[in-house]
N, CA, C and O of each residue as an XYZ file, in Angstrom:
356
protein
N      17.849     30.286     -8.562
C      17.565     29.151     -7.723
C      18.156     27.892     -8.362
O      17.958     27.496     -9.510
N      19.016     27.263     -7.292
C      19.535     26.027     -7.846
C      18.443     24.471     -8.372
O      17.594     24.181     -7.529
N      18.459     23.991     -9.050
C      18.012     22.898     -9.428
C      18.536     21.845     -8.887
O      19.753     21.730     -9.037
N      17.721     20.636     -8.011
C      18.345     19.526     -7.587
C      17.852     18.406     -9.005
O      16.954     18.529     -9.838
N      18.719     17.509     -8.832
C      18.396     15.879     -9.686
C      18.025     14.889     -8.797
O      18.119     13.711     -9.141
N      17.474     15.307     -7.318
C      18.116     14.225     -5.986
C      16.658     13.086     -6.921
O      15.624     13.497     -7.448
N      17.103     11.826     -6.816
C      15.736     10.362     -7.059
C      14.860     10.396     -6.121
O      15.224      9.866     -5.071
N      13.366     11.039     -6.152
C      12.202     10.786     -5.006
C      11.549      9.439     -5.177
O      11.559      8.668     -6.136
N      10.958      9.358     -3.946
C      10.434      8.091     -3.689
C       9.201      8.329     -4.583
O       8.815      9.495     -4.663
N       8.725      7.653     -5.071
C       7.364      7.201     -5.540
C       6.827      5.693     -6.192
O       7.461      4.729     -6.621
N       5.480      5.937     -6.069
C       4.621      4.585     -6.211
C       3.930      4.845     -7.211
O       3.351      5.901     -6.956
N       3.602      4.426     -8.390
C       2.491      4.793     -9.716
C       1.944      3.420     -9.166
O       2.537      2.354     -9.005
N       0.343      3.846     -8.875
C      -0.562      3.144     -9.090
C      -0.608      2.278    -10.322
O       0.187      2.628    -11.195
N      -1.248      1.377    -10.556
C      -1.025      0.376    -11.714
C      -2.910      0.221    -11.445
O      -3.741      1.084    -11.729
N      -3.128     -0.904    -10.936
C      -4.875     -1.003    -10.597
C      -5.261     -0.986     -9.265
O      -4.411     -0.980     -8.375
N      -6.748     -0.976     -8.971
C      -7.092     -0.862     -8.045
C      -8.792     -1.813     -8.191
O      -9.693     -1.599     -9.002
N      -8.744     -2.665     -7.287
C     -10.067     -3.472     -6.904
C     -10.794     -3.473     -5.592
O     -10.019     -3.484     -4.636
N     -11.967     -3.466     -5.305
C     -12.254     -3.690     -3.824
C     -13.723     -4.860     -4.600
O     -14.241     -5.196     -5.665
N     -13.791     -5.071     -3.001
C     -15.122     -6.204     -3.148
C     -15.331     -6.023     -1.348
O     -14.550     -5.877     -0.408
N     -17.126     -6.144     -1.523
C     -17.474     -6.574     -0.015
C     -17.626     -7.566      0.521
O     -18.429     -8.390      0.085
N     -16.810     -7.805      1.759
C     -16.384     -9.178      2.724
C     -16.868     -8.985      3.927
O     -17.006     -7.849      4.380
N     -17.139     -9.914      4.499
C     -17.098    -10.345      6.251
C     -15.566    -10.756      6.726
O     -14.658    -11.408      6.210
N     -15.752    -10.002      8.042
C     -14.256    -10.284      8.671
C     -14.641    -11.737      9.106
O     -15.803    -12.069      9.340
N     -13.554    -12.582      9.196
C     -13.370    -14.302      9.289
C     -13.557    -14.116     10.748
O     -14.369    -14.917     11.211
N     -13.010    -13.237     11.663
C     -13.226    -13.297     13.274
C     -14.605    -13.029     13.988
O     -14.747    -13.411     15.150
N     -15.742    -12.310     13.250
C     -16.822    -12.270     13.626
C     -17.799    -11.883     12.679
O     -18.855    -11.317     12.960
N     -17.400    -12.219     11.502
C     -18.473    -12.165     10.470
C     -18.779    -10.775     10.198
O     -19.775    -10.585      9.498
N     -17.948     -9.473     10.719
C     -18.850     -8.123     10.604
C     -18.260     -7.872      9.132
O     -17.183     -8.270      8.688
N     -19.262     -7.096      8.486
C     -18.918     -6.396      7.109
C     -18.207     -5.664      6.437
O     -18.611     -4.503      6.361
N     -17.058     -5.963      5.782
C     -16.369     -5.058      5.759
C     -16.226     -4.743      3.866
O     -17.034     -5.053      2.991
N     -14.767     -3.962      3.726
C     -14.590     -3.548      2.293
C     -13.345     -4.170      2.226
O     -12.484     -3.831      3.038
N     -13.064     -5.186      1.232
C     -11.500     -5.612      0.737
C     -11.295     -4.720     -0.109
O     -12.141     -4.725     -1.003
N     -10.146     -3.585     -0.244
C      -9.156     -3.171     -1.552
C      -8.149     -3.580     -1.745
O      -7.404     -3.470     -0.771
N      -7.744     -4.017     -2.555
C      -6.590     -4.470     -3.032
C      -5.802     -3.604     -4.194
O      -6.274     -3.673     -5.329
N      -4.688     -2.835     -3.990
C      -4.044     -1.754     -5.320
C      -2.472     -2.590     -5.653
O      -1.849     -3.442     -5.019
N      -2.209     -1.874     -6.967
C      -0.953     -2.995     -7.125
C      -0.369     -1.705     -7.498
O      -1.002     -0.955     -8.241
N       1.271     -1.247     -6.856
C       1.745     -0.043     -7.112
C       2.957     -0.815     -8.071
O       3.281     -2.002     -8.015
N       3.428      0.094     -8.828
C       5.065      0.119     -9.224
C       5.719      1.037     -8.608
O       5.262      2.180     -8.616
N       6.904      0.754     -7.951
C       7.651      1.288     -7.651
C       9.186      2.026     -8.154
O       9.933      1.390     -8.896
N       9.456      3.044     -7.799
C      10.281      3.454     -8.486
C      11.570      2.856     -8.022
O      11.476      1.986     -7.156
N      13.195      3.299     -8.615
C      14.447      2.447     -8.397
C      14.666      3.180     -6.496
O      14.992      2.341     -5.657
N      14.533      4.184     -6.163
C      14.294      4.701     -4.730
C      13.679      3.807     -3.988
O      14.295      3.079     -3.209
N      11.709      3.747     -4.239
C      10.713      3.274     -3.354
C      11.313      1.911     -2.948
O      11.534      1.682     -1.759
N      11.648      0.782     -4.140
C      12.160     -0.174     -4.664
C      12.998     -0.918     -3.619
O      12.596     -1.886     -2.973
N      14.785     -0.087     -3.484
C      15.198     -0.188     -2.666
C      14.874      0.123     -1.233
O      14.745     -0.717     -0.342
N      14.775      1.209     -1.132
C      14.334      1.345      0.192
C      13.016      0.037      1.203
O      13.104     -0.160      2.415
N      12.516     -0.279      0.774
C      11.867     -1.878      0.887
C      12.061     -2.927      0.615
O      11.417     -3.946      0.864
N      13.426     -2.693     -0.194
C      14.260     -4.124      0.117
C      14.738     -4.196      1.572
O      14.409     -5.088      2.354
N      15.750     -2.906      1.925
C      16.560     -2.545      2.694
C      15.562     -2.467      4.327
O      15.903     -3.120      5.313
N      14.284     -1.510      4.306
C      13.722     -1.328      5.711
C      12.451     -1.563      5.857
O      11.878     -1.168      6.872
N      11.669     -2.363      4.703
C      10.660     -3.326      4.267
C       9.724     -2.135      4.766
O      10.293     -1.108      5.136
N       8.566     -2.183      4.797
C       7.028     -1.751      4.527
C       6.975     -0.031      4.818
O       6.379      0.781      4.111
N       7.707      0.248      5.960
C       7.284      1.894      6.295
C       6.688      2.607      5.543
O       5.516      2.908      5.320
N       8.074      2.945      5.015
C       8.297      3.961      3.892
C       6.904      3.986      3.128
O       6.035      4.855      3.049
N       7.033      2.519      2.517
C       5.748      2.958      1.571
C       4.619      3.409      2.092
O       3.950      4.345      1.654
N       4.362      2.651      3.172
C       2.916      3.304      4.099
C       3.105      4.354      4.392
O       1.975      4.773      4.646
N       3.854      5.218      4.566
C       4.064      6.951      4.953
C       3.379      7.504      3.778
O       2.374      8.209      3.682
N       4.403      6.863      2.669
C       4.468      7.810      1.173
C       2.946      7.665      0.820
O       2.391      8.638      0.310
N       2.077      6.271      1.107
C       0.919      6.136      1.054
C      -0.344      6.899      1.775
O      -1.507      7.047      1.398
N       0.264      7.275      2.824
C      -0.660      7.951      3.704
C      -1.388      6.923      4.232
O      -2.546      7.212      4.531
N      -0.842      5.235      4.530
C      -1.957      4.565      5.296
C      -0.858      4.052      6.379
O       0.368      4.151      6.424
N      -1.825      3.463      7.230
C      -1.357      3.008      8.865
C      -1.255      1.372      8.539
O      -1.967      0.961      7.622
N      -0.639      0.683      9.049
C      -0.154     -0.184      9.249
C      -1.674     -1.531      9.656
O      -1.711     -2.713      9.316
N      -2.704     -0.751     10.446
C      -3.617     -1.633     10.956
C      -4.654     -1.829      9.820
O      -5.296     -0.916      9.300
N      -4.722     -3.001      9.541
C      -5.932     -3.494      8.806
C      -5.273     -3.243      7.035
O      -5.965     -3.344      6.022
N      -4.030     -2.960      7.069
C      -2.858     -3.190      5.578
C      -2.016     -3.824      5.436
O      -0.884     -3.469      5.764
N      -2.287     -4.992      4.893
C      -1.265     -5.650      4.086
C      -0.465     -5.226      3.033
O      -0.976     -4.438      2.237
N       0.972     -5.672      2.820
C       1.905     -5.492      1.273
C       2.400     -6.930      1.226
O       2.887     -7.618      2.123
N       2.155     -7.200     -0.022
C       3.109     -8.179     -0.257
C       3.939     -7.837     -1.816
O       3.652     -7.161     -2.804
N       5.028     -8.649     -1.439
C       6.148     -8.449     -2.642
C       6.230     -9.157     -3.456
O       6.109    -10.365     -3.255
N       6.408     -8.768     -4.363
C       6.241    -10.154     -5.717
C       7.832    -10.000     -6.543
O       8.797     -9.238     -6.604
N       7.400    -11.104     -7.020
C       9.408    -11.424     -7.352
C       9.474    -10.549     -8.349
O      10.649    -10.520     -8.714
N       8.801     -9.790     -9.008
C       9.558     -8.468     -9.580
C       9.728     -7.448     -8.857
O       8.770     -6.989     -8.235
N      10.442     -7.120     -8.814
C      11.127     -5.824     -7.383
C      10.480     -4.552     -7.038
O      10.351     -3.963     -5.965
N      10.030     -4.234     -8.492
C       9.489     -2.707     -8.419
C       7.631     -2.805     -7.991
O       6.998     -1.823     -7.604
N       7.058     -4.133     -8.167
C       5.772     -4.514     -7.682
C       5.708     -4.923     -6.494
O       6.374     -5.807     -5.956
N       4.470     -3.933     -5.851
C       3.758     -4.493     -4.794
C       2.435     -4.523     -4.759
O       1.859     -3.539     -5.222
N       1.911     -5.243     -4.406
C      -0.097     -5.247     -3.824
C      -0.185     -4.724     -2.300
O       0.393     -5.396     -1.446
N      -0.812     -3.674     -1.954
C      -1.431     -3.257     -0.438
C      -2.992     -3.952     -0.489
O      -3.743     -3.955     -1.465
N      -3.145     -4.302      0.314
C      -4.614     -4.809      0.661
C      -4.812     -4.080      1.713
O      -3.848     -3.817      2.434
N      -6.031     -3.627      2.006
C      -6.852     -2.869      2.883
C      -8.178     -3.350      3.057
O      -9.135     -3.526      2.302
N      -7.855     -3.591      4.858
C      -9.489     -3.935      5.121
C     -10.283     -2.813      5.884
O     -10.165     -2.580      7.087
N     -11.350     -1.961      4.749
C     -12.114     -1.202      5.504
C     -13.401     -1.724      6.179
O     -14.266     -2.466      5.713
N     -13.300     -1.095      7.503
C     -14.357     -1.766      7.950
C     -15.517     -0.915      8.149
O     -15.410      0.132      8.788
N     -16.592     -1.287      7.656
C     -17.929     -0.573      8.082
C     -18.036      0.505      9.154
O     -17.888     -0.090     10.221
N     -18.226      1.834      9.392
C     -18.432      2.371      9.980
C     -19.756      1.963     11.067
O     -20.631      1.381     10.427
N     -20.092      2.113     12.447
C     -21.112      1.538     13.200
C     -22.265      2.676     12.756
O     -21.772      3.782     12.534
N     -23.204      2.618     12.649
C     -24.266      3.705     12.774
C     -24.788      4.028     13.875
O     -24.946      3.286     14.845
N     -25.172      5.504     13.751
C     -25.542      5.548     15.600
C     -27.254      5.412     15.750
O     -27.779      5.414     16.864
């Protein structure tokens, strides 16, 4: 079996914080997380080039209620996630 060298995408976690918030639109309760990934020279580019997807795929999260922002070192990003309280029945 042949061996590839192909560069995969990946994200190494670095930290991870949450704290409990109220949403600003109606006060309901929610969970702020905030994680700060490094990215590899792949993940890196590829979000220069077609900005957020990618990473949210590779992340396994959806777009609603996640923020990324980029910080002027290339290979860092922060996702913020707002979980929101489940309703009880």
């Amino acid at each position: 079996m042949e061996k590839t060298n192909r560069m995969k995408y990946d994200a190494a976690l670095i930290c991870r914080g949450s704290f409990p918030a109220a949403l600003e639109e109606n006060g309901e309760p929610c969970i702020v997380e905030a994680s700060v990934y490094r990215l590899n020279a792949v993940a890196a580019a590829g979000f220069m080039l077609d900005g957020p997807e990618g990473l949210l795929l590779h992340l396994g999260l959806s777009e609603t209620d996640t923020y990324i922002t980029k910080h002027e070192i290339d290979d860092l990003v922060t996702v913020v996630r707002i979980l929101r309280k489940e309703e009880t029945a």
